Short mmCIF file of C-alpha atoms and ligand atoms in Angstrom, two decimals:
data_model
loop_
_atom_site.label_atom_id
_atom_site.label_comp_id
_atom_site.label_asym_id
_atom_site.label_seq_id
_atom_site.Cartn_x
_atom_site.Cartn_y
_atom_site.Cartn_z
CA MET A 1 -5.94 11.35 100.81
CA ASN A 2 -8.07 14.32 102.78
CA VAL A 3 -5.76 17.07 104.08
CA LEU A 4 -6.65 19.54 106.41
CA LEU A 5 -3.97 22.72 106.20
CA ILE A 6 -4.29 25.34 109.39
CA GLY A 7 -3.64 28.82 108.36
CA SER A 8 -5.29 31.90 106.66
CA GLY A 9 -2.63 33.87 105.08
CA GLY A 10 -1.15 33.99 101.66
CA ARG A 11 1.41 31.42 102.69
CA GLU A 12 -1.59 29.01 103.09
CA HIS A 13 -3.08 30.05 99.85
CA ALA A 14 0.23 29.39 97.79
CA LEU A 15 0.05 26.10 99.93
CA ALA A 16 -3.17 25.07 98.78
CA TRP A 17 -2.69 26.04 95.28
CA SER A 18 -0.18 23.77 95.31
CA LEU A 19 -1.41 20.56 97.22
CA SER A 20 -4.44 21.40 95.27
CA SER A 21 -2.49 20.19 92.04
CA SER A 22 -1.87 16.73 94.22
CA PRO A 23 -2.75 13.56 92.55
CA LEU A 24 -2.73 12.21 95.78
CA LEU A 25 -5.06 14.52 97.37
CA SER A 26 -8.86 13.42 97.56
CA LYS A 27 -10.50 16.52 99.26
CA LEU A 28 -8.86 19.79 100.89
CA TYR A 29 -9.71 21.74 103.66
CA CYS A 30 -8.70 24.86 105.37
CA ALA A 31 -8.90 25.95 108.83
CA PRO A 32 -9.84 29.08 108.87
CA GLY A 33 -8.84 30.00 105.21
CA ASN A 34 -9.60 33.26 103.70
CA ALA A 35 -11.49 33.99 100.43
CA GLY A 36 -9.03 33.10 98.15
CA ILE A 37 -8.58 29.59 99.62
CA ALA A 38 -11.91 28.64 99.43
CA ALA A 39 -11.93 29.00 96.07
CA LEU A 40 -9.25 25.16 96.42
CA ALA A 41 -10.33 23.94 99.37
CA ASP A 42 -13.79 23.87 102.22
CA CYS A 43 -13.10 26.22 104.75
CA VAL A 44 -13.61 25.37 108.19
CA ALA A 45 -14.27 27.46 111.45
CA LEU A 46 -12.22 25.12 113.38
CA ASP A 47 -10.52 26.82 116.66
CA VAL A 48 -7.06 25.44 116.08
CA GLY A 49 -6.15 26.38 119.94
CA LYS A 50 -8.46 23.33 120.92
CA HIS A 51 -6.28 20.81 119.99
CA ASP A 52 -9.40 17.85 121.02
CA ALA A 53 -11.71 19.99 118.30
CA VAL A 54 -8.77 19.35 115.45
CA ILE A 55 -8.51 15.54 116.09
CA ALA A 56 -12.34 14.99 116.06
CA PHE A 57 -12.55 16.86 113.24
CA CYS A 58 -9.86 14.76 111.50
CA ARG A 59 -11.94 12.15 112.85
CA GLU A 60 -14.75 12.38 111.12
CA HIS A 61 -13.14 13.63 107.86
CA GLU A 62 -10.84 11.21 107.31
CA ILE A 63 -8.37 13.57 107.26
CA GLY A 64 -4.90 11.43 106.21
CA PHE A 65 -2.64 14.29 106.81
CA VAL A 66 -2.48 17.94 108.64
CA VAL A 67 -0.35 20.73 107.20
CA ILE A 68 0.28 23.55 110.35
CA GLY A 69 1.42 26.44 108.87
CA PRO A 70 1.86 29.17 111.44
CA GLU A 71 4.31 29.23 114.11
CA ALA A 72 1.45 29.95 116.89
CA PRO A 73 -0.37 26.16 116.61
CA LEU A 74 3.35 24.90 116.51
CA VAL A 75 4.84 26.44 119.68
CA ALA A 76 1.58 26.05 121.09
CA GLY A 77 2.20 22.07 120.55
CA LEU A 78 -0.68 21.05 118.22
CA GLY A 79 1.85 18.72 116.01
CA ASP A 80 2.02 16.55 119.39
CA ALA A 81 -1.79 16.50 120.10
CA LEU A 82 -2.14 15.15 116.34
CA GLY A 83 1.10 12.55 116.78
CA ALA A 84 -0.49 11.44 119.97
CA ALA A 85 -3.71 10.86 118.17
CA GLY A 86 -1.80 9.07 115.61
CA ILE A 87 -2.88 11.71 112.96
CA ALA A 88 0.00 12.39 110.40
CA TYR A 89 1.07 15.87 110.26
CA PHE A 90 3.99 18.53 109.08
CA GLY A 91 5.60 20.83 111.63
CA PRO A 92 7.88 19.94 114.62
CA THR A 93 6.85 18.98 117.64
CA LYS A 94 6.36 21.73 120.57
CA ALA A 95 9.89 20.91 121.44
CA ALA A 96 11.65 21.28 118.31
CA ALA A 97 9.63 24.30 117.26
CA GLN A 98 11.34 26.52 120.20
CA LEU A 99 13.98 27.03 117.44
CA GLU A 100 11.75 29.57 116.79
CA GLY A 101 9.64 30.05 120.04
CA SER A 102 12.72 31.25 121.88
CA LYS A 103 15.87 32.81 120.75
CA GLY A 104 17.42 32.45 123.05
CA PHE A 105 17.25 28.56 122.90
CA THR A 106 18.55 28.75 118.93
CA LYS A 107 21.65 30.82 120.35
CA ASP A 108 21.99 28.17 122.76
CA LEU A 109 22.03 25.44 120.11
CA CYS A 110 24.34 27.52 118.08
CA ARG A 111 26.97 27.75 120.54
CA GLU A 112 27.02 24.01 121.59
CA PHE A 113 27.01 22.76 117.82
CA ASN A 114 29.39 25.76 116.65
CA ILE A 115 26.82 26.77 114.39
CA PRO A 116 28.01 30.46 112.49
CA THR A 117 25.54 33.61 114.03
CA ALA A 118 25.98 36.55 116.05
CA ALA A 119 27.96 36.62 119.68
CA TYR A 120 24.83 37.09 122.35
CA GLY A 121 24.22 37.14 125.72
CA ARG A 122 20.63 35.90 127.55
CA PHE A 123 19.16 38.18 130.11
CA LYS A 124 16.62 37.49 132.78
CA ASP A 125 16.90 41.10 134.38
CA ALA A 126 17.43 44.35 133.28
CA ALA A 127 20.48 45.13 135.90
CA SER A 128 22.76 42.53 134.31
CA ALA A 129 21.47 42.77 130.48
CA LYS A 130 22.74 46.58 131.06
CA SER A 131 25.95 45.39 132.85
CA TYR A 132 26.41 43.14 129.59
CA LEU A 133 25.47 46.06 127.23
CA ALA A 134 28.41 48.30 129.18
CA THR A 135 30.98 45.56 127.70
CA GLN A 136 29.83 46.02 124.13
CA SER A 137 29.48 48.10 121.65
CA ALA A 138 26.93 50.35 118.95
CA PRO A 139 24.94 49.34 116.49
CA ILE A 140 24.22 46.62 118.68
CA VAL A 141 20.68 44.25 118.32
CA VAL A 142 17.69 43.73 121.32
CA LYS A 143 15.59 41.10 120.80
CA ALA A 144 12.67 40.06 122.95
CA ASP A 145 13.26 35.85 123.48
CA GLY A 146 9.47 34.59 122.20
CA LEU A 147 7.29 35.39 119.48
CA ALA A 148 6.51 38.66 118.97
CA ALA A 149 5.22 39.07 115.44
CA GLY A 150 8.35 40.22 114.16
CA LYS A 151 8.24 43.20 116.27
CA GLY A 152 10.53 42.35 119.07
CA VAL A 153 13.73 43.39 117.28
CA VAL A 154 15.32 47.19 117.84
CA ILE A 155 18.49 47.46 115.89
CA ALA A 156 20.05 50.35 118.68
CA GLU A 157 22.48 52.66 116.84
CA THR A 158 23.87 53.35 120.17
CA LEU A 159 24.19 52.22 124.09
CA GLU A 160 21.46 54.13 125.01
CA GLU A 161 18.90 53.12 122.50
CA ALA A 162 19.30 50.03 123.32
CA ALA A 163 19.25 50.52 127.03
CA ALA A 164 15.52 51.84 126.70
CA ALA A 165 14.60 48.75 124.51
CA ILE A 166 15.90 46.64 127.53
CA ASP A 167 13.83 48.36 129.62
CA ALA A 168 10.61 48.16 127.04
CA CYS A 169 11.15 44.62 127.20
CA PHE A 170 10.98 44.13 130.70
CA SER A 171 8.39 46.31 131.20
CA GLY A 172 5.79 44.40 129.11
CA ALA A 173 6.17 45.54 125.74
CA PHE A 174 6.24 42.51 124.15
CA GLY A 175 4.67 40.34 127.14
CA ALA A 176 5.83 37.40 128.25
CA ALA A 177 7.59 37.34 124.76
CA GLY A 178 9.92 40.06 126.51
CA ALA A 179 10.36 37.99 129.67
CA GLU A 180 13.72 37.13 128.39
CA VAL A 181 16.08 39.36 126.19
CA VAL A 182 19.04 38.54 123.98
CA ILE A 183 21.34 41.12 123.03
CA GLU A 184 23.15 40.22 119.70
CA GLU A 185 26.85 41.28 117.58
CA PHE A 186 25.09 43.31 114.94
CA MET A 187 25.94 41.94 111.61
CA ARG A 188 26.84 43.22 108.41
CA GLY A 189 26.31 42.09 105.17
CA GLU A 190 22.77 40.80 102.53
CA GLU A 191 19.88 39.18 104.02
CA ALA A 192 18.69 35.84 102.13
CA SER A 193 15.64 33.22 103.41
CA PHE A 194 16.97 29.77 103.10
CA PHE A 195 14.54 26.54 103.70
CA ALA A 196 15.52 23.38 103.93
CA LEU A 197 12.82 20.43 104.71
CA CYS A 198 13.62 18.04 106.92
CA ASP A 199 12.67 14.37 108.80
CA GLY A 200 14.72 14.63 111.83
CA SER A 201 17.74 12.82 110.67
CA THR A 202 17.83 14.19 106.58
CA ALA A 203 17.63 17.73 105.49
CA LEU A 204 16.81 18.66 101.73
CA ALA A 205 16.98 22.09 100.22
CA LEU A 206 14.41 24.22 98.81
CA ALA A 207 14.91 27.05 96.82
CA THR A 208 16.33 30.41 98.34
CA ALA A 209 14.18 33.58 98.34
CA GLN A 210 14.90 37.32 99.47
CA ASP A 211 11.95 39.16 101.38
CA HIS A 212 11.66 42.74 101.89
CA LYS A 213 11.12 43.39 105.80
CA ARG A 214 10.00 47.07 105.91
CA VAL A 215 7.09 48.95 104.76
CA GLY A 216 8.37 51.88 102.36
CA ASP A 217 10.30 52.03 99.41
CA GLY A 218 14.16 52.14 99.26
CA ASP A 219 13.88 49.78 102.81
CA THR A 220 12.81 52.45 105.02
CA GLY A 221 10.44 52.73 108.29
CA PRO A 222 9.00 50.09 110.30
CA ASN A 223 9.19 46.19 109.64
CA THR A 224 7.02 44.27 108.62
CA GLY A 225 6.16 40.41 108.33
CA GLY A 226 7.42 40.98 104.73
CA MET A 227 6.15 43.39 101.84
CA GLY A 228 7.57 41.57 98.99
CA ALA A 229 9.50 38.20 97.90
CA TYR A 230 11.59 37.17 94.93
CA SER A 231 13.04 33.40 94.35
CA THR A 232 16.00 33.05 93.92
CA ALA A 233 18.21 35.10 95.80
CA PRO A 234 21.06 35.54 93.89
CA VAL A 235 23.51 35.85 96.61
CA MET A 236 22.69 32.35 97.87
CA THR A 237 24.88 30.85 94.88
CA PRO A 238 25.90 27.38 94.61
CA ASP A 239 28.55 27.46 96.85
CA MET A 240 26.65 29.38 99.72
CA ILE A 241 23.91 26.82 99.63
CA GLU A 242 26.10 24.12 100.35
CA ARG A 243 27.83 26.23 102.91
CA THR A 244 24.48 26.81 104.39
CA MET A 245 23.75 23.10 104.52
CA ALA A 246 27.00 21.99 106.05
CA GLU A 247 28.01 24.87 108.65
CA ILE A 248 24.17 25.79 109.64
CA ILE A 249 21.08 23.31 108.70
CA ARG A 250 23.18 19.73 109.03
CA PRO A 251 24.74 20.41 112.60
CA THR A 252 21.14 22.17 113.88
CA VAL A 253 19.28 18.96 112.13
CA ALA A 254 22.34 16.91 114.02
CA GLY A 255 22.21 18.67 117.26
CA MET A 256 18.57 18.57 117.33
CA ALA A 257 18.49 14.42 117.08
CA GLN A 258 21.64 14.50 119.86
CA ARG A 259 19.32 16.21 122.13
CA GLY A 260 16.03 13.98 121.71
CA THR A 261 14.06 16.74 120.02
CA PRO A 262 14.52 15.91 116.44
CA PHE A 263 13.07 18.63 113.94
CA THR A 264 11.10 17.49 111.31
CA GLY A 265 8.53 19.87 109.08
CA VAL A 266 10.46 23.10 107.31
CA LEU A 267 13.52 25.03 108.56
CA PHE A 268 13.22 28.30 107.72
CA ALA A 269 16.50 30.26 108.25
CA GLY A 270 16.76 33.69 108.10
CA LEU A 271 20.85 34.06 106.91
CA MET A 272 23.41 37.29 107.02
CA ILE A 273 25.76 36.37 104.07
CA THR A 274 28.82 38.03 105.73
CA ALA A 275 32.30 38.67 104.23
CA ASP A 276 33.24 35.30 106.53
CA GLY A 277 30.10 33.49 104.93
CA PRO A 278 26.53 32.60 105.80
CA LYS A 279 25.36 33.60 109.57
CA LEU A 280 22.40 32.43 111.39
CA ILE A 281 20.07 35.63 112.09
CA GLU A 282 16.82 33.32 113.40
CA TYR A 283 15.15 30.16 112.75
CA ASN A 284 11.98 29.75 111.91
CA ALA A 285 9.86 26.33 112.38
CA ARG A 286 7.20 26.83 109.40
CA PHE A 287 7.70 28.22 105.93
CA GLY A 288 8.17 32.07 105.57
CA ASP A 289 5.66 34.25 104.13
CA PRO A 290 5.39 35.99 101.48
CA GLU A 291 8.61 33.70 100.54
CA THR A 292 6.09 30.69 99.92
CA GLN A 293 4.68 32.11 97.82
CA VAL A 294 7.08 32.81 95.44
CA LEU A 295 8.53 29.24 95.91
CA MET A 296 5.15 27.22 95.41
CA MET A 297 5.34 29.05 91.52
CA ARG A 298 8.39 27.80 90.86
CA LEU A 299 8.17 23.86 92.54
CA ARG A 300 7.77 21.68 89.73
CA SER A 301 7.04 18.36 91.58
CA ASP A 302 4.42 17.12 93.71
CA LEU A 303 4.57 18.78 97.36
CA LEU A 304 2.27 16.68 99.04
CA PRO A 305 4.46 13.43 99.17
CA ALA A 306 7.78 15.93 100.12
CA LEU A 307 5.62 16.97 103.04
CA ILE A 308 4.97 13.50 104.23
CA ALA A 309 8.11 12.09 103.62
CA THR A 310 9.43 14.76 106.45
CA SER A 311 6.58 13.12 109.39
CA ASN A 312 7.49 9.69 107.82
CA GLY A 313 11.28 9.83 108.05
CA THR A 314 11.58 8.94 104.42
CA LEU A 315 13.07 12.34 102.68
CA ASP A 316 16.35 11.07 101.66
CA LYS A 317 13.88 9.41 98.58
CA ILE A 318 12.52 12.75 97.69
CA THR A 319 13.95 14.83 95.03
CA LEU A 320 12.54 17.98 94.09
CA LYS A 321 12.45 20.16 90.57
CA TRP A 322 12.17 23.58 90.51
CA ALA A 323 11.45 25.79 87.46
CA ASP A 324 14.59 27.76 86.61
CA ASP A 325 12.71 31.02 85.75
CA VAL A 326 11.87 33.65 88.27
CA ALA A 327 9.07 34.26 90.54
CA LEU A 328 8.28 37.57 92.16
CA THR A 329 5.90 38.59 94.66
CA VAL A 330 4.44 41.94 95.64
CA VAL A 331 2.18 42.35 99.01
CA MET A 332 -0.52 44.84 99.26
CA ALA A 333 -1.78 45.93 102.25
CA ALA A 334 -4.45 47.54 104.46
CA ARG A 335 -3.40 51.50 104.87
CA GLY A 336 -1.94 51.82 108.45
CA TYR A 337 -0.10 48.43 108.49
CA PRO A 338 2.28 47.42 110.37
CA GLY A 339 0.38 49.37 112.69
CA THR A 340 -3.43 49.19 112.92
CA PRO A 341 -5.06 48.47 109.26
CA LEU A 342 -8.31 49.64 107.91
CA LYS A 343 -10.72 46.90 107.75
CA GLY A 344 -13.66 45.93 105.60
CA THR A 345 -12.61 48.11 102.30
CA GLU A 346 -13.86 46.48 99.07
CA ILE A 347 -11.23 45.52 96.34
CA LYS A 348 -12.29 45.43 92.44
CA GLY A 349 -10.37 44.68 89.78
CA LEU A 350 -8.87 40.81 90.68
CA ALA A 351 -9.99 38.94 87.60
CA ALA A 352 -8.57 41.68 85.30
CA ALA A 353 -5.48 41.16 87.49
CA ALA A 354 -5.16 37.93 87.08
CA LYS A 355 -5.25 37.26 83.28
CA ILE A 356 -1.93 39.16 83.10
CA ASP A 357 0.83 36.56 81.70
CA GLY A 358 2.30 34.53 84.39
CA VAL A 359 0.18 36.20 87.27
CA GLU A 360 -1.33 34.33 90.32
CA ILE A 361 -3.12 36.37 93.15
CA PHE A 362 -2.91 34.66 96.29
CA HIS A 363 -5.20 35.90 99.25
CA ALA A 364 -3.25 36.73 102.35
CA GLY A 365 -6.06 38.85 104.44
CA THR A 366 -9.84 39.00 102.51
CA ARG A 367 -13.31 37.37 103.26
CA ARG A 368 -16.55 37.38 101.20
CA ASP A 369 -19.14 39.66 101.34
CA GLY A 370 -22.12 38.21 99.23
CA ASP A 371 -20.64 39.07 95.86
CA ARG A 372 -17.77 41.40 97.13
CA LEU A 373 -14.24 40.78 98.04
CA ILE A 374 -13.45 42.72 101.59
CA ALA A 375 -9.69 43.51 103.03
CA ASP A 376 -9.74 41.83 105.98
CA GLY A 377 -6.21 41.96 107.54
CA GLY A 378 -2.83 43.94 107.24
CA ARG A 379 -1.45 41.97 104.41
CA VAL A 380 -3.95 41.71 102.17
CA LEU A 381 -3.21 40.22 98.23
CA ASN A 382 0.28 38.88 97.16
CA VAL A 383 0.45 39.90 93.42
CA THR A 384 2.67 36.94 92.19
CA ALA A 385 4.02 36.87 88.67
CA ARG A 386 6.74 34.55 86.96
CA GLY A 387 9.31 35.80 84.07
CA LYS A 388 12.93 35.03 82.52
CA THR A 389 14.68 37.55 84.92
CA VAL A 390 13.55 39.60 88.16
CA ALA A 391 13.05 42.53 86.23
CA GLU A 392 10.21 40.73 83.78
CA ALA A 393 8.56 39.11 87.13
CA GLN A 394 8.76 42.14 88.79
CA ALA A 395 6.94 44.20 85.12
CA HIS A 396 4.00 41.44 85.48
CA ALA A 397 3.16 42.06 88.93
CA TYR A 398 3.09 45.79 89.01
CA ALA A 399 1.00 45.37 85.88
CA ALA A 400 -1.24 43.04 87.52
CA ILE A 401 -1.58 45.27 90.47
CA SER A 402 -2.54 48.70 88.13
CA GLN A 403 -5.43 46.49 87.29
CA ILE A 404 -6.32 46.38 90.78
CA ASP A 405 -9.21 48.31 92.26
CA TRP A 406 -8.46 48.97 95.72
CA PRO A 407 -7.74 52.93 96.95
CA GLU A 408 -7.64 52.09 100.80
CA GLY A 409 -4.37 49.34 99.71
CA PHE A 410 -1.22 50.18 99.30
CA CYS A 411 2.06 48.44 97.84
CA ARG A 412 5.91 48.81 97.82
CA HIS A 413 6.90 49.83 93.90
CA ASP A 414 10.88 48.47 94.45
CA ILE A 415 9.99 44.56 94.90
CA GLY A 416 13.52 43.01 93.66
CA TRP A 417 15.70 46.04 93.02
CA ARG A 418 18.44 44.50 94.70
CA ALA A 419 18.61 41.60 92.53
CA ILE A 420 17.54 44.21 89.67
CA ALA A 421 20.79 46.36 90.84
CA ARG A 422 23.58 43.81 90.69
P1 AMP B 501 14.61 38.61 113.33
O1 AMP B 501 13.04 38.85 114.07
O2 AMP B 501 15.45 37.96 114.51
O3 AMP B 501 14.64 37.74 112.23
O4 AMP B 501 14.67 40.14 113.19
C1 AMP B 501 14.18 40.82 112.45
C2 AMP B 501 15.39 41.63 110.98
O5 AMP B 501 16.40 42.40 112.30
C3 AMP B 501 16.47 40.99 110.45
O6 AMP B 501 15.63 40.36 109.02
C4 AMP B 501 17.38 41.22 110.27
O7 AMP B 501 17.15 42.58 109.45
C5 AMP B 501 17.57 42.54 111.66
N1 AMP B 501 18.85 41.54 112.30
C6 AMP B 501 17.96 40.73 113.21
N2 AMP B 501 19.05 40.45 114.48
C7 AMP B 501 20.10 40.87 113.39
C8 AMP B 501 21.68 41.05 113.66
N3 AMP B 501 22.41 40.34 114.86
N4 AMP B 501 22.90 41.72 112.96
C9 AMP B 501 22.16 42.85 112.03
N5 AMP B 501 20.90 42.44 111.62
C10 AMP B 501 19.90 41.99 112.46
N1 LIG B 502 8.93 36.70 105.67
C1 LIG B 502 9.56 36.13 106.70
C2 LIG B 502 8.46 35.40 107.34
O1 LIG B 502 7.69 34.45 107.39
O2 LIG B 502 9.01 35.57 108.57
#
């Protein structure tokens, strides 16, 4: 079968790496891909916003299955267009992708189906948001409703700060994503990333992971898309996994089906493990980045049939095996990230780095210029390693990083600290 993978990040490189080993795969295409993915797939310059062009490409290249990596094409309805053209794909419909596309949508679903999450209010203007705020206490969380690339969330330490965040949202700081605001109770606990494949009725838990969202060592500085991750998350004990499936994932899948918008694809729950158990922070309707990089390192089964099973309702026939060691990934980003990253600088030394025991380097934002490898994004490389323990995987990853010659790049030096400190 020919497969088309949509996306260009480290998540897509890791998916391409896993899909490449599938005996079911004939040829892998990736749109647009990156310099790392180019070693595994034919990278094609398709405008994924033009659904007709994607469909025409699929017909021309006899694509049997499309894997949609990022949220934007899902929320824009690429899946619906492919489905209407009779092309099988991995991911939710536009209606089901609202679980990521609108925080208010997800909060209302939680309320309707009794799914544990922070108390909240939804508002379309600053005055009503502020009168709700007056009934609450700090710290409190203010979120733009729509997709804001992880930047639309303010944890306000005071009510004044929260009021300023409300004003920023309604004055267009996040564009259309801020036309509505969600105000949430601040939850305390440890965060974990939880993934489940869904076929509309069955949910299959994948491995767990923990991400490091802040840019600086010791979890300081601004939020990012994620600066590193490891799998598994020690806080996700078998009991906590079962509670998450029973209290959060399965009621969501049932609720979406009951509403007539069944969820297919991967449900990525951002969890807060509180004193009362797991609570939902937010949903994403896609694989996590960089969590996918560590999940794919540990997956021992063929990924492709599992993804296909989500689209044809046969997930109940699938079981997945995972290696029982640890995988850990460190993101190397271009100076300036998460603000404006410096682009166009040269990266050397990857071949030496990749030789280190158990190391796999996924590209997140690279391109080739002749023989030279060029940084072409904010998050640029994901140096990923396996080990018997988090400490061992961490040592391998940082040993690989020490071989990389890229003065304009930086990384955190403490990925995995929480697990190692336990
Ligand atoms: P989100 O984009 O909704 O995942 O939020 C980004 C980050 O903000 C999360 O990873 C949490 O660290 C934090 N956060 C969001 N909502 C809450 C909440 N209700 N309580 C505590 N922290 C939160
Ligand atoms: N690493 C978090 C995300 O993919 O949104």
